[in-house]
mmCIF file of C-alpha atoms and ligand atoms in Angstrom:
data_model
loop_
_atom_site.group_PDB
_atom_site.id
_atom_site.type_symbol
_atom_site.label_atom_id
_atom_site.label_comp_id
_atom_site.label_asym_id
_atom_site.label_seq_id
_atom_site.Cartn_x
_atom_site.Cartn_y
_atom_site.Cartn_z
ATOM 1 C CA MET A 1 16.239 6.652 -22.970
ATOM 2 C CA GLU A 2 14.025 9.759 -23.264
ATOM 3 C CA LYS A 3 11.573 10.349 -20.403
ATOM 4 C CA LYS A 4 7.957 11.191 -21.239
ATOM 5 C CA ASN A 5 7.289 14.901 -21.335
ATOM 6 C CA LEU A 6 5.061 15.149 -18.242
ATOM 7 C CA ASP A 7 4.743 17.832 -15.577
ATOM 8 C CA TRP A 8 6.196 15.349 -13.059
ATOM 9 C CA ALA A 9 6.094 17.720 -10.075
ATOM 10 C CA ASN A 10 2.349 18.237 -10.390
ATOM 11 C CA ILE A 11 0.867 14.836 -11.129
ATOM 12 C CA GLY A 12 -1.603 13.507 -8.579
ATOM 13 C CA PHE A 13 -2.327 9.939 -7.488
ATOM 14 C CA GLY A 14 -4.237 8.816 -10.549
ATOM 15 C CA TYR A 15 -4.198 6.349 -13.442
ATOM 16 C CA MET A 16 -2.455 7.054 -16.706
ATOM 17 C CA THR A 17 -2.165 4.414 -19.454
ATOM 18 C CA THR A 18 1.526 3.599 -19.849
ATOM 19 C CA SER A 19 3.180 1.647 -22.665
ATOM 20 C CA MET A 20 3.293 -1.975 -21.508
ATOM 21 C CA ARG A 21 1.681 -4.313 -18.975
ATOM 22 C CA TYR A 22 2.303 -7.923 -17.950
ATOM 23 C CA VAL A 23 -0.235 -10.728 -18.198
ATOM 24 C CA ALA A 24 -0.166 -14.418 -17.251
ATOM 25 C CA ASN A 25 -3.083 -16.864 -17.420
ATOM 26 C CA TYR A 26 -3.897 -19.804 -15.151
ATOM 27 C CA LYS A 27 -5.788 -22.678 -16.790
ATOM 28 C CA ASP A 28 -5.961 -26.473 -16.293
ATOM 29 C CA GLY A 29 -4.041 -26.156 -13.026
ATOM 30 C CA ALA A 30 -1.005 -24.237 -14.317
ATOM 31 C CA TRP A 31 0.242 -20.718 -15.093
ATOM 32 C CA ASP A 32 1.394 -20.025 -18.651
ATOM 33 C CA GLU A 33 4.793 -18.398 -19.240
ATOM 34 C CA GLY A 34 3.381 -14.823 -19.143
ATOM 35 C CA THR A 35 4.064 -11.973 -21.532
ATOM 36 C CA LEU A 36 4.228 -8.202 -21.903
ATOM 37 C CA THR A 37 1.449 -6.587 -23.937
ATOM 38 C CA THR A 38 0.414 -3.137 -25.146
ATOM 39 C CA ASP A 39 -3.293 -4.012 -24.697
ATOM 40 C CA ALA A 40 -4.730 -2.243 -21.644
ATOM 41 C CA THR A 41 -8.220 -3.715 -22.122
ATOM 42 C CA ILE A 42 -9.506 -6.929 -20.535
ATOM 43 C CA THR A 43 -12.403 -8.851 -22.097
ATOM 44 C CA LEU A 44 -14.254 -11.099 -19.651
ATOM 45 C CA ASN A 45 -17.249 -13.392 -19.685
ATOM 46 C CA GLU A 46 -20.296 -11.796 -18.006
ATOM 47 C CA CYS A 47 -20.219 -14.501 -15.317
ATOM 48 C CA ALA A 48 -16.485 -14.273 -14.478
ATOM 49 C CA GLY A 49 -15.719 -15.131 -10.814
ATOM 50 C CA VAL A 50 -14.346 -11.672 -10.142
ATOM 51 C CA LEU A 51 -17.519 -9.979 -11.383
ATOM 52 C CA GLN A 52 -19.896 -12.179 -9.389
ATOM 53 C CA TYR A 53 -18.125 -12.955 -6.120
ATOM 54 C CA ALA A 54 -15.247 -10.421 -6.049
ATOM 55 C CA GLN A 55 -12.515 -13.046 -6.206
ATOM 56 C CA THR A 56 -9.584 -10.681 -6.623
ATOM 57 C CA CYS A 57 -6.508 -9.492 -4.751
ATOM 58 C CA PHE A 58 -3.801 -6.982 -5.550
ATOM 59 C CA GLU A 59 -0.515 -5.424 -4.503
ATOM 60 C CA GLY A 60 1.049 -1.958 -4.653
ATOM 61 C CA LEU A 61 4.711 -1.000 -4.864
ATOM 62 C CA LYS A 62 6.777 1.703 -6.508
ATOM 63 C CA ALA A 63 9.764 2.161 -8.813
ATOM 64 C CA TYR A 64 12.119 5.065 -8.175
ATOM 65 C CA THR A 65 14.917 6.788 -10.078
ATOM 66 C CA THR A 66 17.860 6.992 -7.708
ATOM 67 C CA GLU A 67 20.286 9.887 -7.380
ATOM 68 C CA ASP A 68 22.803 8.044 -9.595
ATOM 69 C CA GLY A 69 20.238 7.385 -12.342
ATOM 70 C CA HIS A 70 19.267 3.754 -11.722
ATOM 71 C CA ILE A 71 15.676 2.515 -11.709
ATOM 72 C CA VAL A 72 14.967 0.498 -8.548
ATOM 73 C CA THR A 73 12.081 -1.035 -6.622
ATOM 74 C CA PHE A 74 11.739 -1.398 -2.863
ATOM 75 C CA ARG A 75 11.448 -4.875 -1.306
ATOM 76 C CA PRO A 76 9.328 -6.408 -4.130
ATOM 77 C CA ASP A 77 9.880 -9.878 -2.628
ATOM 78 C CA LEU A 78 7.691 -8.880 0.334
ATOM 79 C CA ASN A 79 4.866 -7.820 -1.998
ATOM 80 C CA GLY A 80 5.289 -11.145 -3.784
ATOM 81 C CA SER A 81 4.949 -13.170 -0.595
ATOM 82 C CA ARG A 82 2.033 -11.062 0.664
ATOM 83 C CA MET A 83 0.251 -11.725 -2.631
ATOM 84 C CA GLU A 84 0.865 -15.444 -2.130
ATOM 85 C CA ASP A 85 -0.840 -15.114 1.293
ATOM 86 C CA SER A 86 -3.757 -13.182 -0.224
ATOM 87 C CA ALA A 87 -4.230 -15.821 -2.940
ATOM 88 C CA ARG A 88 -4.264 -18.696 -0.419
ATOM 89 C CA ARG A 89 -6.873 -16.989 1.768
ATOM 90 C CA LEU A 90 -9.117 -16.339 -1.270
ATOM 91 C CA GLU A 91 -8.747 -19.892 -2.661
ATOM 92 C CA MET A 92 -6.848 -18.592 -5.679
ATOM 93 C CA PRO A 93 -3.758 -20.247 -7.188
ATOM 94 C CA VAL A 94 -0.463 -18.803 -5.966
ATOM 95 C CA PHE A 95 1.556 -16.807 -8.487
ATOM 96 C CA PRO A 96 5.028 -17.685 -7.164
ATOM 97 C CA LYS A 97 6.897 -14.776 -5.566
ATOM 98 C CA GLU A 98 10.021 -15.345 -7.677
ATOM 99 C CA ARG A 99 7.904 -14.997 -10.829
ATOM 100 C CA PHE A 100 6.155 -11.988 -9.274
ATOM 101 C CA VAL A 101 9.487 -10.179 -8.795
ATOM 102 C CA ASP A 102 10.630 -11.099 -12.303
ATOM 103 C CA ALA A 103 7.354 -9.824 -13.809
ATOM 104 C CA VAL A 104 7.616 -6.551 -11.817
ATOM 105 C CA CYS A 105 11.131 -6.036 -13.193
ATOM 106 C CA GLN A 106 10.025 -6.806 -16.771
ATOM 107 C CA VAL A 107 7.106 -4.406 -16.712
ATOM 108 C CA VAL A 108 9.064 -1.556 -15.091
ATOM 109 C CA LYS A 109 11.893 -1.967 -17.585
ATOM 110 C CA ALA A 110 9.386 -1.889 -20.447
ATOM 111 C CA ASN A 111 7.979 1.387 -19.055
ATOM 112 C CA ALA A 112 11.309 3.041 -18.195
ATOM 113 C CA GLU A 113 10.316 6.267 -19.951
ATOM 114 C CA TRP A 114 7.390 6.574 -17.509
ATOM 115 C CA VAL A 115 9.542 6.281 -14.366
ATOM 116 C CA PRO A 116 9.641 9.834 -12.998
ATOM 117 C CA PRO A 117 13.105 11.444 -12.855
ATOM 118 C CA TYR A 118 15.071 11.722 -9.595
ATOM 119 C CA GLY A 119 14.055 14.718 -7.513
ATOM 120 C CA SER A 120 10.683 15.223 -9.257
ATOM 121 C CA GLY A 121 8.682 14.091 -6.229
ATOM 122 C CA ALA A 122 6.824 11.549 -8.393
ATOM 123 C CA THR A 123 7.305 7.760 -8.627
ATOM 124 C CA LEU A 124 6.055 4.913 -10.798
ATOM 125 C CA TYR A 125 3.285 3.064 -8.980
ATOM 126 C CA ILE A 126 3.162 -0.655 -9.806
ATOM 127 C CA ARG A 127 -0.142 -2.483 -9.448
ATOM 128 C CA PRO A 128 -0.006 -6.320 -9.621
ATOM 129 C CA TYR A 129 -3.432 -7.977 -9.386
ATOM 130 C CA MET A 130 -5.135 -11.289 -9.940
ATOM 131 C CA PHE A 131 -8.751 -12.294 -10.544
ATOM 132 C CA GLY A 132 -11.019 -15.259 -11.264
ATOM 133 C CA SER A 133 -11.783 -15.115 -14.984
ATOM 134 C CA ASN A 134 -14.007 -18.070 -15.948
ATOM 135 C CA PRO A 135 -17.798 -18.237 -15.421
ATOM 136 C CA VAL A 136 -18.801 -19.024 -11.808
ATOM 137 C CA ILE A 137 -22.431 -19.038 -10.712
ATOM 138 C CA GLY A 138 -22.551 -21.398 -7.698
ATOM 139 C CA VAL A 139 -20.566 -19.863 -4.839
ATOM 140 C CA LYS A 140 -17.127 -21.435 -5.333
ATOM 141 C CA PRO A 141 -13.642 -20.447 -6.473
ATOM 142 C CA ALA A 142 -12.978 -19.951 -10.201
ATOM 143 C CA ASP A 143 -10.902 -22.501 -12.157
ATOM 144 C CA GLU A 144 -9.166 -19.931 -14.358
ATOM 145 C CA TYR A 145 -7.330 -16.770 -13.348
ATOM 146 C CA GLN A 146 -5.423 -13.875 -14.794
ATOM 147 C CA PHE A 147 -2.428 -12.242 -13.097
ATOM 148 C CA ARG A 148 -1.564 -8.807 -14.430
ATOM 149 C CA ILE A 149 0.662 -5.850 -13.623
ATOM 150 C CA PHE A 150 0.215 -2.306 -14.849
ATOM 151 C CA THR A 151 2.179 0.783 -13.913
ATOM 152 C CA THR A 152 1.241 4.449 -13.656
ATOM 153 C CA PRO A 153 3.255 7.521 -12.637
ATOM 154 C CA VAL A 154 1.965 9.067 -9.408
ATOM 155 C CA GLY A 155 2.455 12.045 -7.140
ATOM 156 C CA PRO A 156 1.380 12.302 -3.473
ATOM 157 C CA TYR A 157 -1.581 10.139 -2.361
ATOM 158 C CA PHE A 158 -3.049 12.939 -0.259
ATOM 159 C CA LYS A 159 -3.622 16.327 -1.863
ATOM 160 C CA GLY A 160 -1.354 18.859 -0.198
ATOM 161 C CA GLY A 161 1.572 16.426 0.087
ATOM 162 C CA ALA A 162 3.120 16.701 3.550
ATOM 163 C CA LYS A 163 0.334 18.842 5.060
ATOM 164 C CA PRO A 164 -0.993 17.161 8.232
ATOM 165 C CA LEU A 165 -4.253 15.280 7.746
ATOM 166 C CA THR A 166 -7.524 15.327 9.661
ATOM 167 C CA ILE A 167 -8.833 11.854 10.447
ATOM 168 C CA LYS A 168 -12.312 10.716 11.406
ATOM 169 C CA VAL A 169 -12.899 7.840 13.810
ATOM 170 C CA SER A 170 -15.217 5.760 11.656
ATOM 171 C CA ASP A 171 -18.497 4.208 12.754
ATOM 172 C CA PHE A 172 -18.051 1.603 10.020
ATOM 173 C CA ASP A 173 -15.901 -1.520 10.213
ATOM 174 C CA ARG A 174 -13.351 -2.469 7.602
ATOM 175 C CA ALA A 175 -12.441 -6.017 8.583
ATOM 176 C CA ALA A 176 -13.987 -8.695 10.796
ATOM 177 C CA PRO A 177 -11.898 -10.366 13.549
ATOM 178 C CA GLN A 178 -11.503 -13.655 11.646
ATOM 179 C CA GLY A 179 -11.989 -12.046 8.239
ATOM 180 C CA THR A 180 -9.711 -10.759 5.479
ATOM 181 C CA GLY A 181 -8.221 -7.551 6.920
ATOM 182 C CA HIS A 182 -4.717 -9.058 6.927
ATOM 183 C CA ILE A 183 -4.677 -9.705 3.170
ATOM 184 C CA LYS A 184 -4.951 -7.350 0.226
ATOM 185 C CA ALA A 185 -8.349 -8.459 -1.075
ATOM 186 C CA GLY A 186 -10.321 -6.100 -3.301
ATOM 187 C CA LEU A 187 -13.381 -6.773 -1.115
ATOM 188 C CA ASN A 188 -11.746 -4.954 1.835
ATOM 189 C CA TYR A 189 -11.567 -1.805 -0.250
ATOM 190 C CA ALA A 190 -15.157 -2.171 -1.488
ATOM 191 C CA MET A 191 -16.100 -2.348 2.225
ATOM 192 C CA SER A 192 -14.363 0.980 2.852
ATOM 193 C CA LEU A 193 -15.857 2.992 -0.033
ATOM 194 C CA HIS A 194 -19.028 4.176 1.713
ATOM 195 C CA ALA A 195 -16.998 5.099 4.794
ATOM 196 C CA ILE A 196 -14.430 7.125 2.823
ATOM 197 C CA VAL A 197 -17.037 8.906 0.695
ATOM 198 C CA THR A 198 -18.905 9.814 3.897
ATOM 199 C CA ALA A 199 -15.699 11.009 5.590
ATOM 200 C CA HIS A 200 -14.732 13.137 2.577
ATOM 201 C CA GLN A 201 -18.227 14.680 2.431
ATOM 202 C CA GLU A 202 -17.781 15.692 6.059
ATOM 203 C CA GLY A 203 -14.390 17.293 5.291
ATOM 204 C CA TYR A 204 -12.057 14.582 6.643
ATOM 205 C CA ASP A 205 -9.067 13.196 4.752
ATOM 206 C CA GLU A 206 -9.251 9.589 5.986
ATOM 207 C CA ASN A 207 -10.888 7.210 8.460
ATOM 208 C CA MET A 208 -9.427 5.602 11.547
ATOM 209 C CA TYR A 209 -10.947 2.140 11.927
ATOM 210 C CA LEU A 210 -11.188 0.668 15.418
ATOM 211 C CA ASP A 211 -11.247 -3.052 16.168
ATOM 212 C CA PRO A 212 -14.796 -4.192 15.347
ATOM 213 C CA ALA A 213 -15.107 -6.557 18.340
ATOM 214 C CA THR A 214 -14.557 -4.035 21.154
ATOM 215 C CA ARG A 215 -14.187 -0.634 19.408
ATOM 216 C CA THR A 216 -11.440 0.232 21.885
ATOM 217 C CA LYS A 217 -8.285 -0.416 19.843
ATOM 218 C CA VAL A 218 -6.740 1.399 16.881
ATOM 219 C CA GLU A 219 -6.568 -0.684 13.688
ATOM 220 C CA GLU A 220 -5.648 1.211 10.521
ATOM 221 C CA THR A 221 -7.035 3.483 7.797
ATOM 222 C CA GLY A 222 -8.495 2.437 4.439
ATOM 223 C CA GLY A 223 -5.081 2.413 2.785
ATOM 224 C CA ALA A 224 -2.319 2.761 5.393
ATOM 225 C CA ASN A 225 -1.156 1.603 8.844
ATOM 226 C CA PHE A 226 -0.681 3.995 11.784
ATOM 227 C CA ILE A 227 2.533 4.934 13.509
ATOM 228 C CA PHE A 228 2.547 7.000 16.673
ATOM 229 C CA VAL A 229 5.370 8.706 18.546
ATOM 230 C CA THR A 230 5.260 9.159 22.316
ATOM 231 C CA LYS A 231 6.335 12.352 24.061
ATOM 232 C CA ASP A 232 9.619 10.612 24.952
ATOM 233 C CA HIS A 233 10.280 9.664 21.292
ATOM 234 C CA LYS A 234 9.234 6.032 21.391
ATOM 235 C CA VAL A 235 7.679 4.734 18.145
ATOM 236 C CA VAL A 236 4.425 2.821 18.746
ATOM 237 C CA THR A 237 2.520 0.925 16.068
ATOM 238 C CA PRO A 238 -0.682 -1.125 16.394
ATOM 239 C CA LYS A 239 -0.454 -4.906 16.297
ATOM 240 C CA SER A 240 -3.581 -6.714 15.136
ATOM 241 C CA ASP A 241 -4.453 -9.823 13.140
ATOM 242 C CA SER A 242 -6.984 -7.875 11.094
ATOM 243 C CA ILE A 243 -4.757 -5.115 9.656
ATOM 244 C CA LEU A 244 -2.637 -5.333 6.519
ATOM 245 C CA PRO A 245 0.994 -6.138 7.374
ATOM 246 C CA SER A 246 2.370 -2.962 5.760
ATOM 247 C CA ILE A 247 5.804 -3.307 4.187
ATOM 248 C CA THR A 248 6.384 0.399 4.812
ATOM 249 C CA ARG A 249 5.555 -0.063 8.512
ATOM 250 C CA ARG A 250 7.845 -3.087 8.830
ATOM 251 C CA SER A 251 10.609 -1.104 7.127
ATOM 252 C CA LEU A 252 10.055 1.932 9.362
ATOM 253 C CA ILE A 253 10.312 -0.209 12.486
ATOM 254 C CA TYR A 254 13.730 -1.363 11.298
ATOM 255 C CA VAL A 255 14.770 2.180 10.340
ATOM 256 C CA ALA A 256 13.626 3.532 13.726
ATOM 257 C CA LYS A 257 15.613 0.909 15.645
ATOM 258 C CA GLU A 258 18.699 0.426 13.496
ATOM 259 C CA TYR A 259 19.208 3.831 11.843
ATOM 260 C CA LEU A 260 17.731 6.229 14.393
ATOM 261 C CA GLY A 261 18.326 4.309 17.635
ATOM 262 C CA LEU A 262 14.700 4.720 18.719
ATOM 263 C CA GLU A 263 12.743 2.361 20.909
ATOM 264 C CA VAL A 264 9.829 0.704 19.079
ATOM 265 C CA GLU A 265 6.717 -0.935 20.516
ATOM 266 C CA GLU A 266 4.540 -3.070 18.269
ATOM 267 C CA ARG A 267 1.484 -3.762 20.412
ATOM 268 C CA GLU A 268 -2.218 -3.239 20.828
ATOM 269 C CA VAL A 269 -2.901 0.504 20.938
ATOM 270 C CA LEU A 270 -5.974 1.613 22.871
ATOM 271 C CA PHE A 271 -7.867 4.514 21.340
ATOM 272 C CA GLU A 272 -7.845 5.959 24.850
ATOM 273 C CA GLU A 273 -4.040 6.399 24.584
ATOM 274 C CA VAL A 274 -4.115 8.405 21.357
ATOM 275 C CA LYS A 275 -4.619 11.734 23.119
ATOM 276 C CA ASP A 276 -1.268 11.265 24.868
ATOM 277 C CA PHE A 277 0.868 10.766 21.736
ATOM 278 C CA ALA A 278 3.112 13.531 20.395
ATOM 279 C CA GLU A 279 2.991 12.598 16.707
ATOM 280 C CA CYS A 280 0.942 10.407 14.391
ATOM 281 C CA GLY A 281 1.477 9.332 10.803
ATOM 282 C CA LEU A 282 -0.062 7.092 8.155
ATOM 283 C CA CYS A 283 2.390 4.762 6.478
ATOM 284 C CA GLY A 284 2.085 2.815 3.258
ATOM 285 C CA THR A 285 3.394 2.626 -0.278
ATOM 286 C CA ALA A 286 0.983 5.266 -1.551
ATOM 287 C CA ALA A 287 0.975 7.349 1.658
ATOM 288 C CA VAL A 288 4.782 7.003 2.272
ATOM 289 C CA ILE A 289 4.455 8.673 5.706
ATOM 290 C CA SER A 290 1.687 11.223 5.781
ATOM 291 C CA PRO A 291 1.489 13.209 9.021
ATOM 292 C CA VAL A 292 -1.764 13.374 10.972
ATOM 293 C CA GLY A 293 -2.562 16.660 12.745
ATOM 294 C CA LYS A 294 -6.022 15.976 14.131
ATOM 295 C CA ILE A 295 -8.189 12.966 14.956
ATOM 296 C CA VAL A 296 -11.909 13.569 15.496
ATOM 297 C CA ASP A 297 -14.070 11.160 17.477
ATOM 298 C CA HIS A 298 -17.749 12.122 17.163
ATOM 299 C CA GLY A 299 -16.990 15.833 17.406
ATOM 300 C CA LYS A 300 -14.312 15.427 20.101
ATOM 301 C CA GLU A 301 -11.002 16.664 18.682
ATOM 302 C CA ILE A 302 -7.614 15.213 19.497
ATOM 303 C CA CYS A 303 -5.024 17.722 18.275
ATOM 304 C CA LEU A 304 -1.551 16.204 17.990
ATOM 305 C CA PRO A 305 1.093 18.512 19.543
ATOM 306 C CA SER A 306 2.985 18.378 16.200
ATOM 307 C CA GLY A 307 0.234 20.650 14.831
ATOM 308 C CA MET A 308 -1.455 21.276 11.500
ATOM 309 C CA THR A 309 1.386 22.828 9.505
ATOM 310 C CA GLU A 310 4.373 20.472 9.617
ATOM 311 C CA MET A 311 5.425 16.871 10.123
ATOM 312 C CA GLY A 312 6.479 16.123 13.684
ATOM 313 C CA PRO A 313 10.272 15.876 14.181
ATOM 314 C CA VAL A 314 10.461 12.087 14.631
ATOM 315 C CA THR A 315 8.032 11.466 11.747
ATOM 316 C CA LYS A 316 10.232 13.718 9.594
ATOM 317 C CA LYS A 317 13.366 11.773 10.523
ATOM 318 C CA LEU A 318 11.635 8.501 9.662
ATOM 319 C CA TYR A 319 10.386 9.963 6.377
ATOM 320 C CA ASP A 320 13.791 11.363 5.395
ATOM 321 C CA THR A 321 15.596 8.115 6.208
ATOM 322 C CA LEU A 322 13.119 5.841 4.417
ATOM 323 C CA THR A 323 12.928 8.015 1.279
ATOM 324 C CA GLY A 324 16.727 8.458 1.415
ATOM 325 C CA ILE A 325 17.092 4.666 1.291
ATOM 326 C CA GLN A 326 14.572 4.417 -1.551
ATOM 327 C CA MET A 327 16.214 7.210 -3.573
ATOM 328 C CA GLY A 328 19.689 5.802 -3.029
ATOM 329 C CA HIS A 329 21.402 8.470 -0.958
ATOM 330 C CA ILE A 330 21.297 6.489 2.284
ATOM 331 C CA GLN A 331 22.818 2.981 2.363
ATOM 332 C CA ALA A 332 20.002 0.400 2.311
ATOM 333 C CA PRO A 333 19.933 -2.756 4.419
ATOM 334 C CA GLU A 334 20.939 -5.870 2.469
ATOM 335 C CA GLY A 335 18.240 -6.962 -0.005
ATOM 336 C CA TRP A 336 15.931 -3.942 0.290
ATOM 337 C CA ILE A 337 16.681 -2.363 -3.092
ATOM 338 C CA ARG A 338 16.179 -4.293 -6.309
ATOM 339 C CA VAL A 339 18.037 -2.587 -9.181
ATOM 340 C CA ILE A 340 16.111 -2.906 -12.445
ATOM 341 C CA GLU A 341 18.447 -0.998 -14.743
HETATM 342 N N1 LIG B 401 -3.058 -0.856 4.985
HETATM 343 C C1 LIG B 401 -3.851 -0.891 3.904
HETATM 344 C C2 LIG B 401 -5.294 -1.143 4.107
HETATM 345 C C3 LIG B 401 -3.314 -0.691 2.613
HETATM 346 O O1 LIG B 401 -4.093 -0.706 1.530
HETATM 347 C C4 LIG B 401 -1.939 -0.437 2.486
HETATM 348 C C5 LIG B 401 -1.343 -0.243 1.171
HETATM 349 O O2 LIG B 401 -0.815 -1.139 0.579
HETATM 350 C C6 LIG B 401 -1.155 -0.410 3.647
HETATM 351 C C7 LIG B 401 -1.748 -0.618 4.865
HETATM 352 C C8 LIG B 401 0.305 -0.161 3.565
HETATM 353 O O3 LIG B 401 0.997 -1.290 3.116
HETATM 354 P P1 LIG B 401 2.369 -1.169 2.353
HETATM 355 O O4 LIG B 401 3.276 -0.386 3.216
HETATM 356 O O5 LIG B 401 2.822 -2.569 2.188
HETATM 357 O O6 LIG B 401 2.086 -0.471 1.065
HETATM 358 C C1 LIG B 402 -0.798 1.168 -1.560
HETATM 359 O O1 LIG B 402 -0.292 1.945 -0.763
HETATM 360 O O2 LIG B 402 -0.150 0.584 -2.436
HETATM 361 C C2 LIG B 402 -2.209 0.883 -1.513
HETATM 362 O O3 LIG B 402 -2.601 -0.116 -2.025
HETATM 363 C C3 LIG B 402 -3.122 1.819 -0.901
HETATM 364 C C4 LIG B 402 -4.208 2.194 -1.837
HETATM 365 C C5 LIG B 402 -5.263 2.825 -1.023
HETATM 366 C C6 LIG B 402 -3.745 3.091 -2.951
#
């Protein structure tokens, strides 16, 4: 199979229309069998639930070309079960996780020529999503839904790749204590748009959100969880009911303990402690692990000892081990890698 003739090493994190996408429809209480289609356009009624009351959730995962030439995805079952959780919380029908994984495999296989080659630095980003599609005018859940998956080749999420980021402590909140921060609802991202535009205008790369109730604890950013490393090489990651349970973070915790022999603490992290950490990183599918060099709280700078030029040493080890597992040159734990072809 010929790969597309793209400048793989220099693509950014953007959307490109690839060959095929998957679509399944929910009507009269059941999902249809689903199909692949070339049609990238969706036609909706003006009153569709998603357009009026934002009834939509999504997922994000990647396909990789391994060193030995296979196309694989990373833990798609966990994205499938997280999407089930998102659907339940938003009163949407569940698209079963087994069907989710099967649909991911079908759509990646159908776009094999768009999966970036091994060593290019790019990957195929996979975006499953679901939305209420029939007219809804009283505030209530839709009766009909569409589940879709498209794919797009991507490079690094943050411009500059592995260059340490500067983060702003945001004055805005992303998720309420009993709200929807723990699921991947489109509304959470709408909430974060004004905050990220403001942060970018001020020259920051991302926002650090604190817990909205007390503003004393670290939550997450708009699109990634935090990991910190203490001066004695302990990995610390915030625990909160209002952050997205990142699959990358859960995988890194395992890698830190089982591959690198590091101690890991998953617990509430006070903002007050941040100045004492040695390293900080953002972890997520899009972000992989992006190092943080500086965190700014209303003009007060916290400069991580790892500096503004390189990843800290523990962050680098975590990054190399995780990407080594994903690219197939480090043995993966049982069930982590799903071979597509
Ligand atoms: N937190 C938020 C708000 C996200 O959007 C993402 C991206 O999916 C993550 C964390 C990281 O999650 P994952 O590692 O499952 O991609
Ligand atoms: C992902 O990492 O898949 C996300 O959904 C984050 C998003 C901000 C691109």
